[in-house]
């Protein structure tokens, strides 16, 4: 990276027909939404002041029927924005296995191409796991870091109903995605669901490297000509062209569940006589002769239309342009219609946001990203995609309940205003700076730290409002004492509790029983990747879970308490603790077993825990063990209070810590809660000045 922090960013994707507009979406199975994402992303990055170059890199191929442009090595798209096409030696258009087989050659050609340059890009954004694999090789050879975006994850495909389960192809795909997750410097996903449920389901996922950036939405308003074109495109199919349009836009793949939509429409007598169904299911030459999955879906649609006598009620044109899609959203809105995404699982759901931007209410699958989009935009109804009656009901409700329709239409349009690609670009640039600079940014904004006060939260800082107020005031006066928390809670819960007690946010957060560390920088929190990496070695949370399965009186804590490097349970019979240890030993698992309040059981990597996190934080801040104060009250504080030279045991501590008060390094406070913590810090300070133990 250059001194002025300017960035040259490469966006890398191997499959599909990637080109500047007009893109023929759906022309091949791989020419899908990720292309709209890449073009939107790179246009916005090119317009960002910190970016010197936004370069899209893809495969070069000669297939005139797909567009001559794909044979051009260089396609300029605007100032600072271009496409570079790499010739792997095989100039055919490739999909699936053939594309995978070409990957080595592509990677070699790309690396050779980069080596010939005067200046290397600063960062690669890899789209899909195959591009991530190429990017990982580039990083190994040339040292360019990379960000991975999955777009759609195999694990979710495997777990969704009706999809073929666990085929070898799917297993290979999941393994490849896991490798991408393991090797990427950062992972960017679009929805909360991807960040908090889908990605964490992979063994190599590390929450600290997962970031959410909301993609922007193309807000072009279609002109009269485009609308006339779109109307003319569907008119020949429909007997009553004036009815509300129920619109679906999706590639003809099984996962998108389009046949179920036709079925739902056909089986609902009211709906089929009130509305028209319009399907934009990719681009096709005919019903056969395409890729096998596409042929299957198309014949399924044709069959459903036929069986339910839907001729004249369903329009499904063979071809459409991007402009016509935009125009159809607008036509559907003007008709009082609805957009439907019935996918069995949808990683994000960009089309739902597009629909919202046109003021078209949606009915969307409850599986995956749509739940957060619809939750956030309040632009429609969620449905269980396998329940056809539920889909039909929701569509009919929106069409018939005009006030509901209007609320969804307005709310969607309003909400989308804040979802511009420019915001995405700002977020991406901030992340790119972190990834390329690898700074623990917090150090820059703190005064030179002289000490660290690391405090447990529950019952150590909480419990007495007046004490909390006095401690806060003390910390505000002593800025050279870095304030940190070390809690069993997750980062989000820790934040909530500090807010509720009007305690300041710390400079460093040790959370989930010392299995996660975050550095606070202004509004941002930066996960400590080094620490996470040190815990990842040899840790296998699922194996922990398996080893403890069916142990009497042991029940898992809630889902949000099961973290990357922490498995938590309620153990109702403390006498069984020995059995817990025994089982973990027998399974050959090296873990740290932590027991608090006679019932809360945490299993962590052996290198984890509050003490380990405390040492890591102190080292990162350049402090010696003498400079650290640590305060706590219960079981999960034991390792930290044992290890810390200036340990503080608050007067209200749990009985399980009583023995600690006899140790020389531990100061037992008279006061309780935050007042006790403050008393301890002051006492240790005083003792240090006088050179005696407190
Ligand atoms: C916090 C955590 C919980 C853990 C407990 C003891 O309450 O939320 O998961 O078991 O601390 O460490
Ligand atoms: Mg506590």
XYZ file of C-alpha atoms and ligand atoms in Angstrom:
707
model
C 0.000 0.000 0.000
C 1.277 3.473 -0.760
C 1.792 6.053 1.937
C -1.366 8.008 1.095
C -3.441 4.895 1.699
C -4.701 4.862 -1.856
C -5.935 1.499 -2.967
C -5.852 -0.554 -6.124
C -8.561 -3.169 -5.680
C -9.092 -6.240 -7.838
C -12.431 -8.036 -7.889
C -11.924 -11.608 -9.074
C -14.567 -14.002 -10.410
C -13.982 -16.987 -12.667
C -17.394 -18.160 -13.810
C -20.208 -16.641 -15.829
C -20.289 -13.994 -18.534
C -18.803 -11.068 -16.668
C -18.848 -7.856 -18.712
C -19.926 -4.230 -18.638
C -23.602 -3.512 -19.313
C -25.619 -4.760 -21.036
C -25.128 -7.982 -19.105
C -27.173 -10.926 -20.325
C -28.271 -12.167 -16.910
C -29.147 -15.830 -17.045
C -27.477 -16.407 -20.413
C -25.591 -19.195 -18.667
C -26.315 -20.756 -15.317
C -23.327 -18.964 -13.815
C -24.331 -15.520 -15.058
C -26.318 -14.502 -12.001
C -26.649 -11.919 -9.287
C -22.970 -11.904 -8.365
C -22.283 -10.008 -11.577
C -24.648 -7.204 -10.581
C -22.866 -7.233 -7.217
C -19.398 -6.985 -8.736
C -20.348 -4.234 -11.176
C -22.141 -2.248 -8.480
C -19.303 -2.731 -6.030
C -16.568 -1.784 -8.452
C -18.400 1.230 -9.882
C -18.791 2.575 -6.359
C -15.199 1.791 -5.416
C -13.934 3.502 -8.564
C -15.878 6.585 -7.501
C -14.349 6.509 -4.005
C -11.581 9.024 -3.362
C -9.259 6.508 -1.697
C -9.340 4.105 -4.636
C -6.884 4.597 -7.476
C -8.058 1.655 -9.519
C -11.009 -0.735 -9.454
C -10.125 -3.655 -11.664
C -12.370 -6.614 -12.380
C -10.483 -9.788 -13.331
C -12.091 -12.781 -14.981
C -11.506 -15.525 -17.577
C -11.066 -14.745 -21.240
C -13.047 -16.927 -23.620
C -14.078 -17.023 -27.251
C -17.758 -17.853 -27.530
C -19.336 -15.412 -29.973
C -22.833 -16.609 -29.098
C -22.211 -15.360 -25.542
C -20.703 -12.059 -26.697
C -17.510 -11.188 -28.533
C -16.438 -8.937 -25.669
C -15.458 -11.978 -23.578
C -12.526 -12.488 -25.914
C -11.108 -9.014 -25.163
C -8.257 -8.854 -22.674
C -9.123 -5.321 -21.638
C -12.542 -3.700 -21.350
C -12.518 -0.146 -20.006
C -15.706 0.712 -18.122
C -14.991 4.197 -16.880
C -12.430 6.332 -15.117
C -10.438 4.037 -12.764
C -12.726 1.123 -13.699
C -11.957 -1.733 -16.077
C -12.154 -5.457 -16.746
C -9.009 -7.507 -17.334
C -9.487 -10.939 -18.882
C -6.870 -13.604 -18.314
C -6.232 -16.233 -20.961
C -5.726 -19.559 -19.214
C -4.808 -21.279 -22.475
C -8.264 -22.763 -22.863
C -10.431 -20.303 -24.714
C -13.733 -22.149 -24.350
C -16.539 -20.970 -22.090
C -16.382 -23.257 -19.050
C -18.803 -24.158 -16.288
C -18.710 -26.463 -13.280
C -16.188 -29.337 -13.447
C -14.536 -27.954 -16.565
C -14.084 -24.612 -14.873
C -12.568 -26.310 -11.839
C -10.208 -28.273 -14.067
C -9.019 -25.029 -15.663
C -8.291 -23.346 -12.351
C -4.600 -24.196 -12.067
C -3.905 -22.874 -15.517
C -5.881 -19.731 -14.788
C -4.046 -19.131 -11.513
C -0.669 -19.575 -13.171
C -1.595 -17.229 -16.017
C -2.928 -14.630 -13.583
C 0.205 -14.752 -11.437
C 2.421 -14.448 -14.517
C 0.341 -11.492 -15.652
C 0.693 -9.789 -12.256
C 4.442 -10.416 -12.096
C 4.848 -8.435 -15.305
C 3.336 -5.329 -13.737
C 5.216 -2.408 -12.207
C 2.904 -2.229 -9.272
C 0.759 -4.937 -7.754
C -2.835 -4.456 -6.644
C -3.236 -3.885 -2.897
C -6.104 -6.260 -2.358
C -8.132 -8.927 -4.131
C -11.827 -9.407 -3.521
C -12.560 -13.017 -4.493
C -16.096 -13.992 -5.413
C -16.958 -17.655 -4.763
C -14.633 -20.280 -3.382
C -12.883 -21.004 -6.687
C -11.734 -17.406 -7.007
C -10.723 -17.513 -3.340
C -8.517 -20.491 -4.117
C -6.830 -18.525 -6.902
C -6.496 -15.496 -4.609
C -4.909 -17.659 -1.905
C -2.275 -18.800 -4.395
C -1.662 -15.212 -5.457
C -1.202 -14.248 -1.849
C 1.238 -17.073 -1.287
C 3.338 -16.041 -4.264
C 2.946 -12.287 -4.310
C 1.753 -11.385 -0.819
C -1.480 -9.668 -1.862
C -4.136 -10.100 0.850
C -7.650 -11.113 -0.089
C -11.247 -10.779 0.980
C -13.674 -13.616 0.266
C -17.361 -13.285 -0.539
C -19.219 -16.566 -0.902
C -22.492 -15.271 -2.415
C -24.119 -18.605 -1.704
C -22.951 -21.292 0.672
C -23.088 -25.026 0.147
C -23.790 -25.796 3.789
C -27.080 -24.013 3.549
C -27.912 -25.726 0.316
C -27.230 -29.067 1.960
C -29.379 -28.286 4.945
C -32.353 -26.933 3.029
C -35.271 -29.248 2.414
C -35.722 -30.977 -0.942
C -32.189 -30.314 -2.091
C -30.070 -33.373 -2.734
C -28.366 -34.063 0.568
C -24.693 -34.564 0.948
C -23.734 -35.592 -2.542
C -19.986 -35.905 -3.071
C -20.101 -32.752 -5.237
C -21.746 -30.814 -2.466
C -19.271 -32.147 0.086
C -16.405 -31.062 -2.118
C -17.955 -27.657 -2.508
C -18.370 -27.247 1.244
C -14.775 -28.301 1.826
C -13.626 -25.756 -0.718
C -15.693 -23.022 0.901
C -14.216 -23.944 4.252
C -10.734 -23.630 2.802
C -11.630 -20.201 1.442
C -12.954 -19.163 4.850
C -9.793 -20.444 6.512
C -7.417 -18.657 4.154
C -9.135 -15.313 3.564
C -7.862 -12.263 5.414
C -11.467 -11.180 5.793
C -14.855 -12.470 4.763
C -17.577 -10.140 3.583
C -21.200 -11.197 3.550
C -24.424 -9.352 2.921
C -26.905 -10.495 5.507
C -26.977 -11.003 9.263
C -28.035 -14.561 8.550
C -24.908 -15.249 6.523
C -22.696 -13.625 9.158
C -24.242 -15.162 12.232
C -25.633 -18.495 11.108
C -24.430 -19.651 7.699
C -20.721 -18.772 7.827
C -20.228 -19.788 11.463
C -21.467 -23.260 10.499
C -18.102 -23.878 8.807
C -15.316 -25.358 10.906
C -12.794 -22.707 9.852
C -15.070 -19.725 10.345
C -13.723 -17.234 12.816
C -16.230 -14.574 13.762
C -13.477 -12.017 14.045
C -12.863 -12.124 10.307
C -16.519 -12.009 9.258
C -17.841 -8.606 8.301
C -21.176 -7.479 7.036
C -21.460 -4.978 4.213
C -24.835 -4.347 2.692
C -24.684 -4.338 -1.075
C -26.235 -1.348 -2.745
C -29.170 -1.409 -5.037
C -29.490 -0.232 -8.604
C -32.025 2.563 -8.381
C -32.470 3.338 -12.044
C -35.949 4.517 -12.922
C -37.026 2.804 -16.147
C -38.087 5.173 -18.899
C -41.307 4.985 -20.896
C -39.683 3.042 -23.709
C -38.373 0.366 -21.344
C -41.802 0.028 -19.763
C -43.526 -0.264 -23.101
C -40.980 -2.883 -24.090
C -41.602 -4.881 -20.916
C -45.376 -4.662 -21.328
C -45.088 -5.865 -24.906
C -42.896 -8.729 -23.774
C -45.507 -10.251 -21.459
C -48.695 -9.241 -23.294
C -48.767 -12.193 -25.730
C -48.928 -14.634 -22.808
C -51.818 -13.048 -20.943
C -55.568 -13.045 -21.461
C -56.256 -10.241 -18.970
C -53.230 -7.996 -19.117
C -54.717 -5.492 -16.664
C -54.602 -7.767 -13.609
C -52.017 -7.288 -10.843
C -48.662 -8.847 -11.665
C -47.159 -11.454 -9.350
C -43.509 -11.262 -10.391
C -40.632 -13.637 -9.779
C -37.094 -13.146 -11.073
C -34.710 -16.049 -10.529
C -32.434 -18.402 -12.376
C -34.111 -21.693 -13.345
C -32.391 -23.810 -10.701
C -34.169 -26.150 -8.287
C -33.200 -24.161 -5.204
C -35.175 -21.148 -6.411
C -38.358 -23.211 -6.080
C -40.163 -21.641 -9.044
C -42.262 -24.707 -9.817
C -43.759 -24.477 -6.321
C -44.740 -20.896 -7.043
C -46.595 -21.933 -10.203
C -48.267 -24.703 -8.222
C -49.244 -22.308 -5.440
C -50.711 -19.934 -7.983
C -52.527 -22.676 -9.871
C -54.094 -24.244 -6.808
C -55.518 -21.023 -5.410
C -58.747 -20.356 -7.309
C -59.109 -16.764 -6.105
C -55.547 -15.833 -6.833
C -55.428 -17.258 -10.344
C -58.467 -15.199 -11.288
C -57.281 -11.992 -9.674
C -53.688 -11.821 -10.827
C -51.185 -12.771 -13.512
C -48.003 -14.635 -12.780
C -44.892 -13.333 -14.532
C -41.734 -15.430 -14.328
C -38.353 -14.234 -15.479
C -36.527 -17.515 -15.156
C -33.213 -16.877 -16.843
C -32.716 -16.820 -20.563
C -33.452 -19.852 -22.687
C -33.409 -21.055 -26.256
C -36.172 -23.555 -25.623
C -37.396 -26.042 -23.044
C -34.677 -28.544 -23.811
C -31.062 -28.365 -24.830
C -29.872 -26.244 -21.913
C -28.017 -27.353 -18.827
C -29.737 -30.409 -17.289
C -30.949 -28.681 -14.118
C -32.341 -25.798 -16.161
C -34.175 -28.190 -18.491
C -35.661 -29.966 -15.495
C -36.911 -26.755 -13.928
C -38.305 -25.397 -17.191
C -40.181 -28.574 -17.982
C -41.471 -28.545 -14.396
C -42.835 -25.047 -14.934
C -44.390 -26.011 -18.289
C -45.946 -29.056 -16.716
C -47.420 -27.105 -13.799
C -48.894 -24.510 -16.174
C -50.412 -27.265 -18.204
C -51.784 -29.327 -15.335
C -53.437 -26.339 -13.685
C -54.740 -24.889 -16.988
C -52.833 -21.699 -16.412
C -52.486 -20.836 -20.089
C -53.278 -17.161 -20.428
C -52.471 -16.559 -16.746
C -48.714 -17.017 -16.710
C -46.147 -15.097 -18.742
C -42.660 -16.543 -18.901
C -40.755 -14.891 -21.718
C -37.632 -16.567 -23.029
C -35.455 -13.484 -22.975
C -35.263 -10.216 -21.141
C -32.750 -7.442 -20.683
C -31.719 -5.810 -17.445
C -33.777 -2.723 -18.375
C -36.821 -4.859 -18.961
C -36.443 -6.414 -15.514
C -36.313 -2.962 -13.934
C -39.331 -1.952 -16.007
C -41.233 -5.033 -14.897
C -40.735 -4.161 -11.238
C -42.308 -0.789 -12.031
C -45.148 -2.334 -14.049
C -45.854 -4.812 -11.286
C -45.987 -1.978 -8.760
C -48.350 0.068 -10.946
C -50.585 -2.969 -11.305
C -50.838 -3.311 -7.504
C -48.880 -6.548 -7.692
C -46.312 -8.378 -5.605
C -42.763 -9.679 -6.015
C -42.207 -13.256 -4.872
C -38.978 -15.010 -3.901
C -39.964 -18.546 -2.884
C -36.396 -19.957 -2.732
C -35.744 -22.972 -0.520
C -32.883 -20.936 0.809
C -31.633 -17.525 -0.243
C -28.268 -16.315 0.983
C -29.140 -12.665 0.628
C -31.948 -11.658 -1.723
C -30.838 -8.692 -3.807
C -34.015 -8.875 -5.903
C -36.071 -8.124 -2.783
C -34.189 -4.894 -2.369
C -34.621 -4.058 -6.025
C -38.348 -4.665 -5.661
C -38.375 -2.429 -2.585
C -36.633 0.348 -4.476
C -39.465 0.296 -7.007
C -42.091 0.297 -4.263
C -43.161 -3.259 -5.080
C -44.123 -5.240 -1.941
C -42.658 -8.719 -1.554
C -43.493 -12.206 -0.403
C -40.212 -13.867 0.498
C -38.816 -17.108 1.803
C -38.154 -17.124 5.526
C -34.955 -19.110 4.898
C -31.744 -17.122 4.832
C -31.137 -13.441 4.114
C -34.686 -12.356 3.212
C -35.709 -12.538 6.862
C -33.370 -9.683 7.755
C -34.155 -7.699 4.634
C -37.900 -7.872 5.165
C -37.367 -7.331 8.887
C -35.370 -4.205 8.205
C -37.371 -2.759 5.312
C -40.813 -3.993 6.413
C -41.686 -4.304 2.765
C -43.727 -7.491 2.761
C -44.439 -10.926 4.197
C -42.232 -13.930 4.916
C -43.355 -17.460 4.093
C -42.184 -21.009 4.591
C -41.156 -21.885 1.027
C -42.246 -25.517 1.179
C -45.795 -24.524 2.106
C -47.566 -23.669 -1.144
C -50.797 -22.591 0.488
C -48.857 -20.183 2.670
C -47.178 -18.654 -0.380
C -50.530 -18.213 -2.138
C -52.172 -16.777 0.981
C -49.451 -14.223 1.480
C -49.573 -13.106 -2.152
C -53.347 -12.832 -2.052
C -53.300 -10.960 1.254
C -50.964 -8.326 -0.117
C -52.951 -7.912 -3.320
C -56.285 -7.683 -1.548
C -55.351 -5.672 1.533
C -54.663 -2.292 -0.010
C -53.588 -0.481 3.188
C -51.117 -3.291 3.900
C -49.843 -3.127 0.315
C -49.345 0.632 0.570
C -47.500 0.409 3.869
C -45.149 -2.238 2.471
C -44.623 -0.268 -0.741
C -43.793 2.995 1.039
C -41.734 1.431 3.763
C -39.587 -0.480 1.272
C -38.948 2.546 -0.887
C -38.100 4.661 2.148
C -35.772 2.060 3.686
C -33.820 1.459 0.508
C -32.722 5.083 0.370
C -29.953 4.341 2.870
C -28.706 1.316 0.925
C -26.581 2.965 -1.689
C -23.469 1.390 -3.133
C -21.584 4.461 -1.907
C -22.118 3.297 1.680
C -20.914 -0.133 0.721
C -17.794 1.444 -0.772
C -17.016 3.403 2.413
C -17.336 0.247 4.462
C -15.238 -1.731 2.018
C -12.481 0.872 1.973
C -12.349 0.905 5.793
C -12.058 -2.861 5.822
C -9.520 -2.828 2.998
C -7.345 -0.456 5.028
C -7.498 -2.773 8.002
C -6.666 -5.806 5.930
C -3.860 -4.192 3.971
C -2.448 -2.223 6.898
C -2.939 -4.893 9.571
C -2.946 -2.350 12.338
C -4.339 -2.627 15.788
C -5.895 0.716 15.150
C -6.780 1.433 18.737
C -3.198 2.062 19.711
C -3.127 5.176 17.586
C -5.903 6.963 19.421
C -5.007 6.053 22.998
C -2.609 8.064 25.122
C 0.538 6.116 25.933
C -0.858 3.385 28.149
C 0.727 3.053 31.573
C -1.614 0.502 33.055
C -4.462 -1.828 32.213
C -7.537 -2.241 34.408
C -9.259 -5.398 33.226
C -12.602 -5.939 34.930
C -15.157 -8.689 34.885
C -18.638 -7.225 34.347
C -21.369 -9.093 36.226
C -21.187 -8.426 39.956
C -17.727 -6.880 39.564
C -18.868 -3.723 37.761
C -22.605 -4.150 38.130
C -24.674 -4.281 41.301
C -24.419 -0.735 42.631
C -25.168 2.355 40.557
C -23.263 4.737 42.808
C -20.115 2.586 42.689
C -20.401 2.346 38.910
C -20.599 6.122 38.723
C -17.517 6.609 40.903
C -15.482 4.079 38.986
C -16.482 5.688 35.665
C -15.352 9.065 36.945
C -12.032 7.624 38.092
C -11.398 6.018 34.698
C -12.251 9.280 32.933
C -9.597 11.070 35.033
C -6.938 8.413 34.455
C -6.817 8.144 30.684
C -3.415 6.469 30.759
C -5.032 3.514 32.491
C -6.535 1.477 29.704
C -9.973 0.245 30.704
C -10.824 -3.268 29.585
C -13.599 -5.701 30.398
C -13.213 -9.472 30.689
C -16.581 -11.150 30.714
C -18.314 -14.467 30.113
C -20.885 -12.685 28.004
C -20.814 -12.282 24.256
C -19.726 -8.949 22.859
C -23.289 -7.867 22.112
C -24.536 -8.771 25.555
C -21.544 -7.141 27.235
C -22.311 -3.953 25.368
C -25.928 -4.046 26.427
C -25.083 -4.533 30.110
C -22.515 -1.724 30.185
C -25.074 0.589 28.613
C -27.674 -0.384 31.150
C -25.293 0.411 34.001
C -24.076 3.662 32.399
C -20.556 2.314 32.433
C -18.131 3.548 29.772
C -17.281 1.365 26.799
C -13.810 -0.089 27.298
C -10.841 0.265 24.970
C -10.597 -3.487 24.835
C -13.254 -6.156 25.173
C -12.357 -9.639 26.341
C -15.608 -11.537 25.837
C -17.118 -15.010 25.911
C -14.933 -16.112 28.840
C -11.710 -14.925 27.264
C -12.276 -16.645 23.963
C -12.674 -13.416 21.974
C -10.898 -10.055 22.060
C -12.057 -6.843 20.376
C -10.330 -3.467 20.246
C -12.554 -0.443 20.344
C -11.679 2.320 17.910
C -14.193 5.144 17.958
C -17.432 3.578 16.838
C -15.723 0.527 15.436
C -14.695 -2.658 17.107
C -11.881 -4.625 15.613
C -11.586 -8.288 16.350
C -8.138 -9.446 17.373
C -7.251 -11.907 14.624
C -3.932 -12.900 16.131
C -5.579 -13.998 19.314
C -8.278 -15.888 17.445
C -5.651 -17.674 15.401
C -3.806 -18.718 18.517
C -6.993 -20.362 19.790
C -7.930 -22.040 16.550
C -5.072 -24.524 16.656
C -6.292 -27.903 17.771
C -9.742 -26.672 18.782
C -12.762 -28.658 17.698
C -15.962 -27.389 19.263
C -18.127 -30.060 17.670
C -15.932 -32.768 19.103
C -16.417 -31.207 22.527
C -20.108 -31.317 21.975
C -20.004 -34.932 20.868
C -17.863 -35.970 23.810
C -20.344 -34.501 26.285
C -23.487 -35.655 24.538
C -26.052 -37.354 26.805
C -24.177 -36.662 30.006
C -26.870 -36.623 32.694
C -27.815 -33.206 34.151
C -25.853 -31.412 31.421
C -27.799 -29.181 29.006
C -26.426 -26.771 26.438
C -26.852 -23.041 27.007
C -28.599 -20.986 24.286
C -27.391 -20.866 20.718
C -25.848 -17.417 21.038
C -23.677 -18.677 23.910
C -22.098 -21.312 21.674
C -19.231 -19.331 20.219
C -16.380 -19.977 17.866
C -14.068 -20.955 20.724
C -16.509 -21.631 23.540
C -19.045 -24.329 24.276
C -21.293 -23.564 27.226
C -23.667 -25.690 29.276
C -25.684 -25.785 32.446
C -24.402 -28.509 34.701
C -27.083 -29.122 37.268
C -25.105 -31.619 39.277
C -21.670 -30.143 40.125
C -20.508 -33.581 41.279
C -20.360 -34.580 37.616
C -17.578 -32.141 36.805
C -15.024 -34.928 37.079
C -16.985 -36.918 34.537
C -16.918 -33.953 32.153
C -13.135 -33.829 32.380
C -12.872 -37.564 31.984
C -14.962 -37.600 28.833
C -12.978 -34.783 27.247
C -9.728 -36.565 28.110
C -10.976 -39.812 26.715
C -11.855 -38.068 23.446
C -8.290 -36.760 23.344
C -9.455 -33.136 23.545
C -7.147 -30.644 25.196
C -9.504 -28.065 26.632
C -9.910 -25.614 29.474
C -12.884 -26.449 31.665
C -14.352 -23.519 33.578
C -17.102 -23.779 36.142
C -18.937 -20.804 37.649
C -21.719 -20.284 40.163
C -22.004 -24.028 40.716
C -23.871 -24.447 37.461
C -22.342 -22.654 34.454
C -19.888 -24.765 32.519
C -17.658 -23.429 29.752
C -15.282 -25.452 27.616
C -12.597 -23.427 25.824
C -9.418 -24.123 23.876
C -6.609 -24.830 26.277
C -4.883 -21.589 25.212
C -8.039 -19.561 25.923
C -9.583 -18.063 29.030
C -9.464 -14.708 30.726
C -5.855 -15.083 31.918
C -4.570 -15.844 28.435
C -6.551 -12.948 27.001
C -5.198 -10.650 29.729
C -1.612 -11.567 28.848
C -2.300 -11.075 25.148
C -3.852 -7.643 25.711
C -1.014 -6.514 27.968
C 1.613 -7.604 25.441
C -0.248 -5.902 22.608
C -0.309 -2.679 24.615
C 3.371 -2.997 25.451
C 2.682 -3.354 29.179
C 4.453 -5.595 31.679
C 2.539 -7.891 34.076
C 3.205 -5.343 36.865
C 1.112 -2.785 34.979
C -2.050 -4.884 34.945
C -4.952 -4.791 37.435
C -7.625 -7.452 37.116
C -10.886 -7.584 39.038
C -13.401 -10.397 39.350
C -15.902 -12.235 41.458
C -16.675 -15.735 40.185
C -15.465 -19.011 38.673
C -14.525 -17.812 35.244
C -12.265 -15.156 36.850
C -10.115 -17.657 38.744
C -7.380 -18.074 36.142
C -7.140 -14.319 35.610
C -7.007 -13.479 39.325
C -4.455 -16.202 39.943
C -2.220 -14.996 37.147
C -2.481 -11.234 37.664
C 0.153 -9.568 39.876
C -2.395 -6.978 41.024
C -5.564 -9.009 41.377
C -8.729 -7.583 42.905
C -11.355 -9.811 44.492
C -14.506 -7.834 45.162
C -16.103 -8.192 48.581
C -19.246 -9.707 47.119
C -17.356 -12.547 45.411
C -18.873 -16.015 44.946
C -17.918 -18.664 47.542
C -15.973 -20.581 44.872
C -13.314 -17.837 45.001
C -12.860 -17.696 48.747
C -9.526 -19.510 48.602
C -8.058 -16.855 46.335
C -8.135 -14.199 49.055
C -5.220 -15.917 50.786
C -2.894 -15.326 47.855
C -0.320 -12.534 48.032
C -1.219 -11.127 44.641
C -4.901 -10.804 45.504
C -6.438 -7.813 47.246
C -9.806 -8.554 48.840
C -11.895 -5.388 48.890
C -14.161 -4.283 51.704
C -16.559 -2.680 49.292
C -18.750 -4.564 46.886
C -19.224 -4.308 43.116
C -17.712 -1.382 41.158
C -16.925 0.440 44.375
C -14.847 -2.584 45.383
C -13.080 -2.642 42.026
C -12.197 1.021 42.445
C -10.975 0.409 46.007
C -8.730 -2.379 44.681
C -7.205 -0.306 41.895
C -6.436 2.534 44.278
C -4.958 0.163 46.889
C -2.691 -1.586 44.347
C -1.550 1.775 42.959
C -0.696 3.046 46.408
C 1.184 -0.129 47.268
C 3.151 0.006 44.032
C 4.246 3.573 44.704
C 5.492 2.504 48.100
C 7.036 -0.647 46.706
C 5.109 -3.058 48.908
C 2.471 -5.648 48.258
C -1.058 -4.400 48.823
C -21.710 -15.692 31.059
C -21.902 -16.367 29.726
C -22.151 -17.849 29.875
C -21.044 -18.455 30.721
C -20.957 -17.712 32.039
C -19.861 -18.231 32.931
O -22.900 -15.711 31.770
O -22.964 -15.760 29.042
O -22.160 -18.489 28.641
O -21.285 -19.818 30.949
O -20.708 -16.358 31.786
O -18.611 -18.134 32.323
Mg -18.853 -11.923 37.325
